[in-house]
Coordinates of C-alpha atoms in Angstrom, one line a residue:
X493 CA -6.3 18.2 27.0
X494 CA -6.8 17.0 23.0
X495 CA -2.9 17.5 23.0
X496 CA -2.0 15.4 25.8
X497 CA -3.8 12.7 25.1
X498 CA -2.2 13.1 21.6
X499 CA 1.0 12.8 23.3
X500 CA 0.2 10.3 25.4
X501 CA -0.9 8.1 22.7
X502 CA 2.2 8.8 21.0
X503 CA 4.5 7.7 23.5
X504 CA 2.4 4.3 24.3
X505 CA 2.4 3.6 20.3
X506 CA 6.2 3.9 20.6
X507 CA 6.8 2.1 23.8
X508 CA 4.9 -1.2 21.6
X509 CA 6.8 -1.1 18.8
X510 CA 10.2 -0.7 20.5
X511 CA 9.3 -3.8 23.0
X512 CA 8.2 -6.1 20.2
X513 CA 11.4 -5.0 18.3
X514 CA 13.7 -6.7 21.1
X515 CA 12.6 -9.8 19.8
X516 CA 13.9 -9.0 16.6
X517 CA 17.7 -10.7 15.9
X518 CA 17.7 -11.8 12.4
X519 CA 17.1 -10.2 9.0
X520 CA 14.1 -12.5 8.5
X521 CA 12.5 -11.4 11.7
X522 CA 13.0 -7.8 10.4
X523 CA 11.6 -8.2 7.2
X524 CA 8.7 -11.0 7.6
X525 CA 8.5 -10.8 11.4
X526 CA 10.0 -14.4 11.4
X527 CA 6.8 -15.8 9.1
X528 CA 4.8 -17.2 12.4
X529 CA 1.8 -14.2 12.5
X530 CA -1.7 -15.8 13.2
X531 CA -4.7 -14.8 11.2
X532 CA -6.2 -11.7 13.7
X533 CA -2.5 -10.0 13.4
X534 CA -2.6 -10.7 9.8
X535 CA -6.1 -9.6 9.1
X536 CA -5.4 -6.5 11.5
X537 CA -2.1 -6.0 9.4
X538 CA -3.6 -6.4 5.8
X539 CA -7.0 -3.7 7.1
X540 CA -4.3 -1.2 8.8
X541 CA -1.8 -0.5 6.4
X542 CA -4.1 0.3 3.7
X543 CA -6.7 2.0 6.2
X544 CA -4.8 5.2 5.9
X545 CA -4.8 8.9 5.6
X546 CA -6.0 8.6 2.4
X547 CA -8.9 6.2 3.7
X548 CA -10.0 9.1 6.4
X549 CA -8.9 12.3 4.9
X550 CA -8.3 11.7 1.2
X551 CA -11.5 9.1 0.1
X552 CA -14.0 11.2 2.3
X553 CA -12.8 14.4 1.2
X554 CA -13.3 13.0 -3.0
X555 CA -16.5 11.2 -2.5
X556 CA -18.4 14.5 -1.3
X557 CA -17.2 16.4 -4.4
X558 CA -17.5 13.7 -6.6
X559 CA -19.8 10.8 -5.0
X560 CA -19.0 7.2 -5.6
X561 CA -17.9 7.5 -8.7
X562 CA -14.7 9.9 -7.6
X563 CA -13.6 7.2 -5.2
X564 CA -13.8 4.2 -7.4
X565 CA -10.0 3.6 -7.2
X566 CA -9.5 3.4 -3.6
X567 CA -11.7 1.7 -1.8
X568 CA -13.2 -0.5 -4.3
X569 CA -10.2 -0.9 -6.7
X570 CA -8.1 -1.0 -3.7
X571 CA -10.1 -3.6 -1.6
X572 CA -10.0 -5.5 -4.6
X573 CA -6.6 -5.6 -5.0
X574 CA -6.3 -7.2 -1.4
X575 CA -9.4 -10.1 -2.4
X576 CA -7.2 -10.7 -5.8
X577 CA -3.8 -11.1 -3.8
X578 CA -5.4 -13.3 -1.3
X579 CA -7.6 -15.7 -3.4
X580 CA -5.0 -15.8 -6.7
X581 CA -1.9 -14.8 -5.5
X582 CA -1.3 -15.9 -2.1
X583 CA -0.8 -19.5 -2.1
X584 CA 1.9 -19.7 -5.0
X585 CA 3.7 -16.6 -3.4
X586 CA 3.8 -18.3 0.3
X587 CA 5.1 -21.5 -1.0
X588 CA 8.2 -20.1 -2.3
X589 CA 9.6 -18.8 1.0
X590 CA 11.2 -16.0 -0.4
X591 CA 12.1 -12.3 0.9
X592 CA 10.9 -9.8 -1.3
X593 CA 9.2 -9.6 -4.3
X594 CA 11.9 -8.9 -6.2
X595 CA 13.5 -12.0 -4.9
X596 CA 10.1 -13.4 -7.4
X597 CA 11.9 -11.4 -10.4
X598 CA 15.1 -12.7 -10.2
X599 CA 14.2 -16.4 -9.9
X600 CA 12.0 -16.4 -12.5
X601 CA 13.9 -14.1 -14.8
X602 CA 16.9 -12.7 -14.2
X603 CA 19.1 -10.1 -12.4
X604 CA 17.9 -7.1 -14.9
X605 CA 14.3 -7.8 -14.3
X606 CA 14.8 -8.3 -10.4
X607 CA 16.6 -5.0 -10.6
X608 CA 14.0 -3.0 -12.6
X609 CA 11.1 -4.2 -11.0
X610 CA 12.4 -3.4 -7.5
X611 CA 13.5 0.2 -9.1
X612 CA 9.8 0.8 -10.0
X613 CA 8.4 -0.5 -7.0
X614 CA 10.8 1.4 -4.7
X615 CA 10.1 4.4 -6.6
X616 CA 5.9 3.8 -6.3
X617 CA 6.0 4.0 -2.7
X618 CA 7.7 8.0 -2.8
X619 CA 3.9 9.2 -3.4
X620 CA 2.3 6.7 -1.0
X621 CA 4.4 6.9 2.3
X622 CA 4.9 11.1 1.7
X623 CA 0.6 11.3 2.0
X624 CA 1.2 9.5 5.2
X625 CA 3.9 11.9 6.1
X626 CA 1.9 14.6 4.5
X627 CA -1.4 13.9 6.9
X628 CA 0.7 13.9 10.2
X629 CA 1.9 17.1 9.7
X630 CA -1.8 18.3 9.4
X631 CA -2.7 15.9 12.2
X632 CA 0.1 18.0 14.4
X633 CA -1.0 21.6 13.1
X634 CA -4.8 21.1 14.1
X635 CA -4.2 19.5 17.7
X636 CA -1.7 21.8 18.4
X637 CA -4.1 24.8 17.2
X638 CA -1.6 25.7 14.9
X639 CA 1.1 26.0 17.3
X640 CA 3.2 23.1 15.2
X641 CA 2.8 24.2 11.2
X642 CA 2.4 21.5 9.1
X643 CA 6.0 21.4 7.7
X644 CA 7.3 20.8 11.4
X645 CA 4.5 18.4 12.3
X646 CA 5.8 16.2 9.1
X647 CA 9.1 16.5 10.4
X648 CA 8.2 15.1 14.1
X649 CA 5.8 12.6 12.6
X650 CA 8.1 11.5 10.0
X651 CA 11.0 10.9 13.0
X652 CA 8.6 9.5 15.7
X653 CA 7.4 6.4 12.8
X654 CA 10.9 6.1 12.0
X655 CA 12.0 5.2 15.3
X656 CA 10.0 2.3 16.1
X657 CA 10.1 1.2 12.6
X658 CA 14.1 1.1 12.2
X659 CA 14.2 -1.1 15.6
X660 CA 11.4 -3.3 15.1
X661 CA 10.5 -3.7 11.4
X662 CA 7.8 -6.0 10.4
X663 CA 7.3 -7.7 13.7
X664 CA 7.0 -4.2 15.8
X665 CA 4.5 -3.2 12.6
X666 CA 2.0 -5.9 13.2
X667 CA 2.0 -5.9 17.0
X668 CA 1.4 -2.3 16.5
X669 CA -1.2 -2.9 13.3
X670 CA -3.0 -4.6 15.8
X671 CA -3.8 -2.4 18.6
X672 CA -3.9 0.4 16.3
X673 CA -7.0 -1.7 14.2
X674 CA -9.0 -2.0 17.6
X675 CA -8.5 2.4 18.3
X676 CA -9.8 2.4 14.4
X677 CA -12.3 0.7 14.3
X678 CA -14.1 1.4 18.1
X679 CA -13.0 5.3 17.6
X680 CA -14.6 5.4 14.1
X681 CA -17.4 4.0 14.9
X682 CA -18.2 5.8 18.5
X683 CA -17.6 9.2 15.9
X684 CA -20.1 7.7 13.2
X685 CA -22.6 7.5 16.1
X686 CA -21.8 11.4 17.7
X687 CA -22.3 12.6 14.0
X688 CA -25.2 10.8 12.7
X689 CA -26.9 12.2 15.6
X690 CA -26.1 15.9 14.7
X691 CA -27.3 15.3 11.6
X692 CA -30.5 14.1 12.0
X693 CA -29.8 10.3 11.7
X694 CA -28.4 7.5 9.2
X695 CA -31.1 8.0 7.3
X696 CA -31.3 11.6 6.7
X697 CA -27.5 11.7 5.8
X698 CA -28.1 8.3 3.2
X699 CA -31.2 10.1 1.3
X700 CA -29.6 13.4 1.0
X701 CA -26.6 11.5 -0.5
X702 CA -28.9 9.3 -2.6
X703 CA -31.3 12.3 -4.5
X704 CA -27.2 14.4 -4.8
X705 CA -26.9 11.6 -7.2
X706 CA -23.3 11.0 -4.6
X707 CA -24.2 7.3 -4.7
X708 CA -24.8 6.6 -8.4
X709 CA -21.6 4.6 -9.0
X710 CA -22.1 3.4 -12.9
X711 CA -21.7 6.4 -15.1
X712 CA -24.2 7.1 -18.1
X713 CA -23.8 4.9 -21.3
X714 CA -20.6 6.8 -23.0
X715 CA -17.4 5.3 -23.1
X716 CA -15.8 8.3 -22.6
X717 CA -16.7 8.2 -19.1
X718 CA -16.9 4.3 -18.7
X719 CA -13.2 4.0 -19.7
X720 CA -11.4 6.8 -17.1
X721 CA -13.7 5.0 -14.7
X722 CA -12.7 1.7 -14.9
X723 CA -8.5 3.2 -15.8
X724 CA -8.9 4.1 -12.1
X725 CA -10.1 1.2 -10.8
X726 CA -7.6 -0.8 -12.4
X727 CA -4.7 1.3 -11.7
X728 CA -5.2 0.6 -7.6
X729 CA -6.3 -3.2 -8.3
X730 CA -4.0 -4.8 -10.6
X731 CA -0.8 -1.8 -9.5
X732 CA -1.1 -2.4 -5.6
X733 CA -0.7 -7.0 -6.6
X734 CA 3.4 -6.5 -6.9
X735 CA 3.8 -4.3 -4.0
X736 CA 6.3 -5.3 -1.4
X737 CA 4.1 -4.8 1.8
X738 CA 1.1 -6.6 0.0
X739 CA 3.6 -9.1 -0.3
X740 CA 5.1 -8.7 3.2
X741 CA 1.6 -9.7 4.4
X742 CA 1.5 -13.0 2.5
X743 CA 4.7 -14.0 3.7
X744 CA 4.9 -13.2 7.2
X745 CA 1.2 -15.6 8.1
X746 CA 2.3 -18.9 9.6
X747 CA 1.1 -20.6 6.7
X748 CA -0.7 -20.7 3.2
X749 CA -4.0 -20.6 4.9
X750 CA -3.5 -17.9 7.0
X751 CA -2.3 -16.1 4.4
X752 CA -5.0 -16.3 2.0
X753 CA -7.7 -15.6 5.0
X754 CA -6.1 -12.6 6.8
X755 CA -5.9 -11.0 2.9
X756 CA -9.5 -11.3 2.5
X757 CA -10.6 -11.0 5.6
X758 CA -8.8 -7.6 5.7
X759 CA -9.7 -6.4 2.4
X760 CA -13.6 -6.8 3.5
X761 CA -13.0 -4.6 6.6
X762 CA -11.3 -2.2 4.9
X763 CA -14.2 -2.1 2.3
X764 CA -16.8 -1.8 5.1
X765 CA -14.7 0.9 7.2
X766 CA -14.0 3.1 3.9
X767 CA -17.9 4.1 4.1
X768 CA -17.6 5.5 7.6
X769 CA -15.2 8.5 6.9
X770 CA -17.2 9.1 3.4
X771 CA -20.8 9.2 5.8
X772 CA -18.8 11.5 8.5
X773 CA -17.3 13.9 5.7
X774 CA -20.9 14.0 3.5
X775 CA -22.6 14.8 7.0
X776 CA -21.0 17.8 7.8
X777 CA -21.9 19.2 4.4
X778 CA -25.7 18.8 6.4
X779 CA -24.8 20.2 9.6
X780 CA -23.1 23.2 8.5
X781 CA -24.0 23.9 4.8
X782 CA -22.1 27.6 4.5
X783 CA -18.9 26.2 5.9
X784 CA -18.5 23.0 5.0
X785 CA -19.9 23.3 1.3
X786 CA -17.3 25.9 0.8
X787 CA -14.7 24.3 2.7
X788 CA -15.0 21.0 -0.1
X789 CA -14.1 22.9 -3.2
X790 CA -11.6 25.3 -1.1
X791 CA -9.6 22.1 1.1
X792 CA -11.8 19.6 1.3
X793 CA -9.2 17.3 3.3
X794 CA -10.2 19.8 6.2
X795 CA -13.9 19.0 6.3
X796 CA -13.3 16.1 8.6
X797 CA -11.2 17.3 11.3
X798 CA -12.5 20.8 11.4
X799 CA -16.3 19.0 11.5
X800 CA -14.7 17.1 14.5
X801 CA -13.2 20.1 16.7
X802 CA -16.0 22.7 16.0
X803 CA -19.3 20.1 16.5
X804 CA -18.6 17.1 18.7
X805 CA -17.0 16.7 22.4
X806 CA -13.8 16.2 24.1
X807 CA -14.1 12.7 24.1
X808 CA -15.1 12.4 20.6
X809 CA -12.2 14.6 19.8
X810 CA -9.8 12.3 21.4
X811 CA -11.4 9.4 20.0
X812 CA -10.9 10.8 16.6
X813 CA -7.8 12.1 16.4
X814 CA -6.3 8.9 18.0
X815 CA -7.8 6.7 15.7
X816 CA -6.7 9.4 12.8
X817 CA -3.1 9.0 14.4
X818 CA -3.6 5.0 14.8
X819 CA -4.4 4.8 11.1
X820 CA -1.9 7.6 9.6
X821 CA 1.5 5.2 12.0
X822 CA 0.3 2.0 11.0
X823 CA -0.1 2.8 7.1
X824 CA 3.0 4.8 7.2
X825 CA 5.1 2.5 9.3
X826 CA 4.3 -0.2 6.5
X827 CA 5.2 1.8 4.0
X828 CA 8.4 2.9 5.2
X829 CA 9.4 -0.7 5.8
X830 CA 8.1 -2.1 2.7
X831 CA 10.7 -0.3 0.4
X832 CA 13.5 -0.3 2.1
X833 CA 13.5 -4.3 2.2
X834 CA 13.1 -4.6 -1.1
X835 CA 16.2 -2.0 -1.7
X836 CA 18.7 -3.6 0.7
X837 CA 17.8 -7.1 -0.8
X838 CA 17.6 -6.9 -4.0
X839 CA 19.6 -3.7 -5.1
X840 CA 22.5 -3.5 -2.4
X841 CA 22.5 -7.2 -1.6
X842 CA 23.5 -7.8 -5.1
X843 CA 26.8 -6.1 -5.0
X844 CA 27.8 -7.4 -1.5
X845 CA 26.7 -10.8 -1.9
X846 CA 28.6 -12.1 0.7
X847 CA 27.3 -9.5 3.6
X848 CA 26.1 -11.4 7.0
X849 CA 22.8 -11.3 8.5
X850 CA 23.8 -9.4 11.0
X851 CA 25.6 -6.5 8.3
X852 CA 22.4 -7.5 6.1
X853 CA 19.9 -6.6 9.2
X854 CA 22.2 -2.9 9.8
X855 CA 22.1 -2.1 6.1
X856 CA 17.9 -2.6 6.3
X857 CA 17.7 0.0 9.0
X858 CA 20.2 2.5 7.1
X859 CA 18.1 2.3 3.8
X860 CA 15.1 3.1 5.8
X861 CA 16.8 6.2 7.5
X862 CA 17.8 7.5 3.9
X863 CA 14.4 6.5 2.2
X864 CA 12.6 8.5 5.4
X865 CA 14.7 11.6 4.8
X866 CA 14.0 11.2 0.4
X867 CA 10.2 10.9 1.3
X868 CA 9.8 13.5 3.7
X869 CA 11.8 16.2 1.3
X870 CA 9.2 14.8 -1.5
X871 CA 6.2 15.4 1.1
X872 CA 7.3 19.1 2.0
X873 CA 8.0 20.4 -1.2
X874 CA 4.6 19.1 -3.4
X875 CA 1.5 20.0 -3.5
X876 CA -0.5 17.3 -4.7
X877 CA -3.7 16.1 -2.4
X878 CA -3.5 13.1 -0.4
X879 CA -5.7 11.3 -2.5
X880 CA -3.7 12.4 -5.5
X881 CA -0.4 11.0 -4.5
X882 CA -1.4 7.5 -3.3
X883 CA -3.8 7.3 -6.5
X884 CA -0.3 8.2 -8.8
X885 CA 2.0 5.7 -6.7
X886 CA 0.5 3.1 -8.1
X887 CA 0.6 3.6 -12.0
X888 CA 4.6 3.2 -12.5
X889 CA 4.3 -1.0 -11.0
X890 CA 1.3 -1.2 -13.2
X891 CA 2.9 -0.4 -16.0
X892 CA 6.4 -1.9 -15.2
X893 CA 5.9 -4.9 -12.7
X894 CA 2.2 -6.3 -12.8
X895 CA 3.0 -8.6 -16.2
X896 CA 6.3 -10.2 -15.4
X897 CA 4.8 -11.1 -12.2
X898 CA 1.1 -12.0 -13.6
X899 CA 2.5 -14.2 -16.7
X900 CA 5.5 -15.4 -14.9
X901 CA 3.0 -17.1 -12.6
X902 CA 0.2 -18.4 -14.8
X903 CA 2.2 -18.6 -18.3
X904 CA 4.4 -21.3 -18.7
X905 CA 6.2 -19.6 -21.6
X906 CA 6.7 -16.5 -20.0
X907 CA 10.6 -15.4 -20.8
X908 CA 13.4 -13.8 -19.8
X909 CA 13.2 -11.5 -23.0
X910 CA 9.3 -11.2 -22.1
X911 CA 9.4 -9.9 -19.7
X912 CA 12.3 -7.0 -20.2
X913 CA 10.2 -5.8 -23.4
X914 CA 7.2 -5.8 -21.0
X915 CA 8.7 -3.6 -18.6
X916 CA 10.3 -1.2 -21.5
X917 CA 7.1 -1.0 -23.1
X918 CA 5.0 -0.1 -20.8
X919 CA 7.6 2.2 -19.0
X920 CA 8.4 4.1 -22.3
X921 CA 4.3 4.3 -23.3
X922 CA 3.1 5.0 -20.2
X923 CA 5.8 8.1 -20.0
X924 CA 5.4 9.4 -23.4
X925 CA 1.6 9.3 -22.9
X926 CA 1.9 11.5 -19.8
X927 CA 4.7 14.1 -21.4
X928 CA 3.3 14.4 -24.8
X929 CA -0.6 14.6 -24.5
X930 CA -2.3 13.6 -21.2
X931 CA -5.7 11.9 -22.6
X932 CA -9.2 13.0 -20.5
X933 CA -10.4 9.1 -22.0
X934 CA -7.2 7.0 -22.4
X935 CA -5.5 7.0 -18.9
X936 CA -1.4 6.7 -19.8
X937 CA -1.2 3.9 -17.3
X938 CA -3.7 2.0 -18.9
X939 CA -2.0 2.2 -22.4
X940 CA 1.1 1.6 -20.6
X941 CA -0.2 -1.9 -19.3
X942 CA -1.5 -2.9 -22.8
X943 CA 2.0 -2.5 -24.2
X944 CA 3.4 -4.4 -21.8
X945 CA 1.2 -7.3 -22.4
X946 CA 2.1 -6.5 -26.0
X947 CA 5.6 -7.0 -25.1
X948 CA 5.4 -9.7 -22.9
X949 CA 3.6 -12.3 -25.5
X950 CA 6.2 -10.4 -28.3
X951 CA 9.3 -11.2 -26.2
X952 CA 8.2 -14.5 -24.9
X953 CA 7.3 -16.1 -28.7
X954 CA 10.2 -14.5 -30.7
X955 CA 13.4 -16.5 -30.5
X956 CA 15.3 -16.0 -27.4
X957 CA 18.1 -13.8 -27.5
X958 CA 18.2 -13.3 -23.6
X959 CA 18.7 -16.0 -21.4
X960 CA 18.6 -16.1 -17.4
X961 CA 15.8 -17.2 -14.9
X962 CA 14.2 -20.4 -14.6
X963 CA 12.0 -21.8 -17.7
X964 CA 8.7 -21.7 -16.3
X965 CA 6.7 -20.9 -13.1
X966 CA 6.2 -24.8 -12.9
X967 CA 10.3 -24.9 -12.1
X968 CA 9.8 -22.1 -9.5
X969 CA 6.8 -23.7 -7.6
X970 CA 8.9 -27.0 -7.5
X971 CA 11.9 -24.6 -5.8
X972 CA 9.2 -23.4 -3.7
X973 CA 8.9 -26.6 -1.4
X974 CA 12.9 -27.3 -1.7
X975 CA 14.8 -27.6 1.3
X976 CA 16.9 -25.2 2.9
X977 CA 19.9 -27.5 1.7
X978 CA 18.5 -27.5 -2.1
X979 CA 18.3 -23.6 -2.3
X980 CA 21.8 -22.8 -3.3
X981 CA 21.7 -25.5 -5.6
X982 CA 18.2 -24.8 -7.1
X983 CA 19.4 -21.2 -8.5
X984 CA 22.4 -18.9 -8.5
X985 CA 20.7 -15.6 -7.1
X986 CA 23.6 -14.1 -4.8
X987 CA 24.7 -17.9 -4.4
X988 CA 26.1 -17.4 -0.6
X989 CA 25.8 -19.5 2.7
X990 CA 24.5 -16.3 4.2
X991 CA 21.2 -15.9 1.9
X992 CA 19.9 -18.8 3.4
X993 CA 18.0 -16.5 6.1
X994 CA 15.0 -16.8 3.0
X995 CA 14.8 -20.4 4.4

């Protein structure tokens, strides 16, 4: 019965997506769903792609071996992230009217920094979208009763989010994103109330919690365990900002303000909902003590689902594993797309300037194929935790992308030459750190980022040797409100008729 209605599910999540995608015919409908999506789909699409497998699975599993403190990165640094993009970001981002964020790079740099930048944040999304990936084959094994093994539910899972992803892009995303928020958040919370009632009640499960010293979130006075803390947190908050499906958000509202509110708007919900999978996964540690308390240190990413089929009803079961499934699609859907726009635009695109929309629109779906098939190789052969490999995805556009976009923004003097020794600093730091002697204090990533500042204010001051890019963000928020008849003339990135689907 808990496998049909799996199925079923399935097969209505696909039937959405593949009827919104027949309303997509250009490349701009693919990859910003046209920029016309009002503030619930926004907010809805903002909350579900981050409310993910690591959100159910991966957070809950870390917060009841380590307590608040283990989770500091994602949700707080996380939600965070979404509050920054919305409130700092957002507006100057919108008014541009670009693609990608890489399309940012190359207009305020140059081609080598658009290329780099894209390169790193391509590459972040490997760890991110193969947790996804990673959690559906575990979704499949434990419905099926371990008739589908995990490798072969990854497989299926991988190639049924593919398919309505490749047809629909971001448009078939957010109509999904938001009927999949409504199953999260109704199933979750309908689950909260089955569990809290095994366990003896809300308050039972918060005092237990609160005398385990899981909700002390401020370590003691040493700065040996202040600074790992706050490396954590600022590895999701200030790594996630240049992400293309952060940005895809931004872009796609129907204007400035919608933007800004559907980021905030969905970075509170996904702050509030976090908590329910940590109280679910610390109650079963109450309701079962031998099996659960050894099931954390053992595979803790188990304590939730197996609390679900062994204690709670049908109903709850189907509840749970829908709204499981509903966040795993919509997170890795995102993901997936995310990428592969950024790729095709501002790697490929660059060497076929002249492509049209329509060959433009066909190379899109093609990259996201071959980036499926790369990710779900990655995904079956690690064997990293969920947590671990969306915590890690972030640290390489941290170190490489975060300053060019930060001080191209807010730093008039940011240069060309700034920002390539900002990128090769904190790249070549951030990797030697790793390689050489991983620090229990220092995170690498961290030391990364201060070099690239380093480099940055270095590059930008010295005498320019490298040229390229517009002088100043002031130039590039003029552009921003330019006509589509001044954008070929404004700036020479892939200077063709056919790039003016960005307008």
């Amino acid at each position: 019965m808990l496998l049909g209605f799996v199925v079923l599910y399935l097969v209505l999540s696909i039937g959405i997506g593949l009827t919104a995608a027949m309303r997509v015919n250009t490349a701009k409908d693919f990859a910003v769903a046209g920029r016309g999506l009002p503030l619930p789909v926004v907010t809805a699409t903002v909350f579900a792609t981050w409310f993910g497998s690591e959100a159910v699975l991966g957070v809950s599993a870390q917060f009841v071996r380590e307590g608040l403190q283990g989770v500091v990165a994602d949700p707080f640094g996380s939600s965070m992230c979404l509050m920054l993009a919305g409130l700092v970001f957002a507006k100057r981002l919108y008014r541009l009217n670009l693609l990608t964020i890489g399309d940012y790079y190359h207009q305020r740099y140059n081609r080598a920094v658009e290329v780099l930048c894209t390169l790193c944040i391509v590459a972040s999304y490997l760890g991110w979208v193969s947790a996804q990936i990673k959690a559906l084959g575990l979704v499949f094994n434990i419905v099926t009763d371990g008739a589908i093994s995990q490798e072969t539910g990854m497989i299926l899972g991988a190639a049924i989010v593919l398919t309505y992803t490749t047809f629909g892009g971001m448009l078939s995303v957010a109509v999904l994103d938001f009927v999949q928020m409504s199953v999260i958040m109704g199933g979750m919370l309908y689950i909260a109330y089955v569990v809290s009632g095994l366990a003896g009640g809300v308050d039972t499960v918060v005092t237990h919690a609160w005398n385990a010293g899981k909700l002390d979130f401020f370590p003691d006075a040493d700065w040996k365990l202040w600074v790992p803390l706050l490396g954590a947190w600022m590895t999701m908050m200030l790594g996630s900002i240049p992400q293309q499906d952060v940005f895809q958000r931004i872009t796609s509202a129907k204007d400035e303000q919608t933007a800004v509110r559907g980021s905030v708007l969905g970075a509170s919900i996904y702050l509030l909902f976090a908590f329910v999978p940590m109280f679910l996964a610390y109650s079963a540690t109450l309701i079962d003590p031998a099996k659960f308390g050894g099931m954390v240190e053992t595979d803790s990413q188990m304590v939730l689902p197996s609390l679900i089929l062994a204690h709670t009803p049908m109903v709850a079961q189907i509840i749970f594993f829908g709204a499981l499934l509903s966040a795993i699609m919509s997170c890795s859907s995102a993901t997936l797309l995310a990428p592969s726009v950024s790729f095709s635009e501002n790697i490929v695109r660059g060497f076929y300037p002249n492509m049209s929309d329509k060959t433009f629109l066909l190379v899109m779906r093609l990259v996201i194929v071959c980036f499926a098939a790369v990710v779900l190789m990655f995904a079956l052969g690690t064997n990293s935790s969920i947590f671990e490999m969306v915590e890690s995805a972030y640290k390489v556009t941290l170190v490489a992308a975060f300053v060019p976009l930060a001080f191209g923004i807010f730093w008039k003097r940011a240069s060309t030459q700034g920002a390539l020794l900002a990128i090769g600093f904190g790249l070549v730091t951030w990797l030697t750190c790793e390689v050489l002697e991983p620090s229990d204090v220092w995170p690498a990533q961290i030391l990364g980022l201060g070099a690239a500042i380093v480099g940055m204010l270095l590059g930008s001051l010295m005498p320019q040797r490298i040229g390229g890019g517009r002088p100043h963000e002031a130039a590039v928020m003029h552009h921003g409100h330019a006509h589509a008849g001044h954008h070929a003339a404004a700036h020479t990135h892939h200077a063709t008729p056919t790039h003016h689907h960005k307008k």
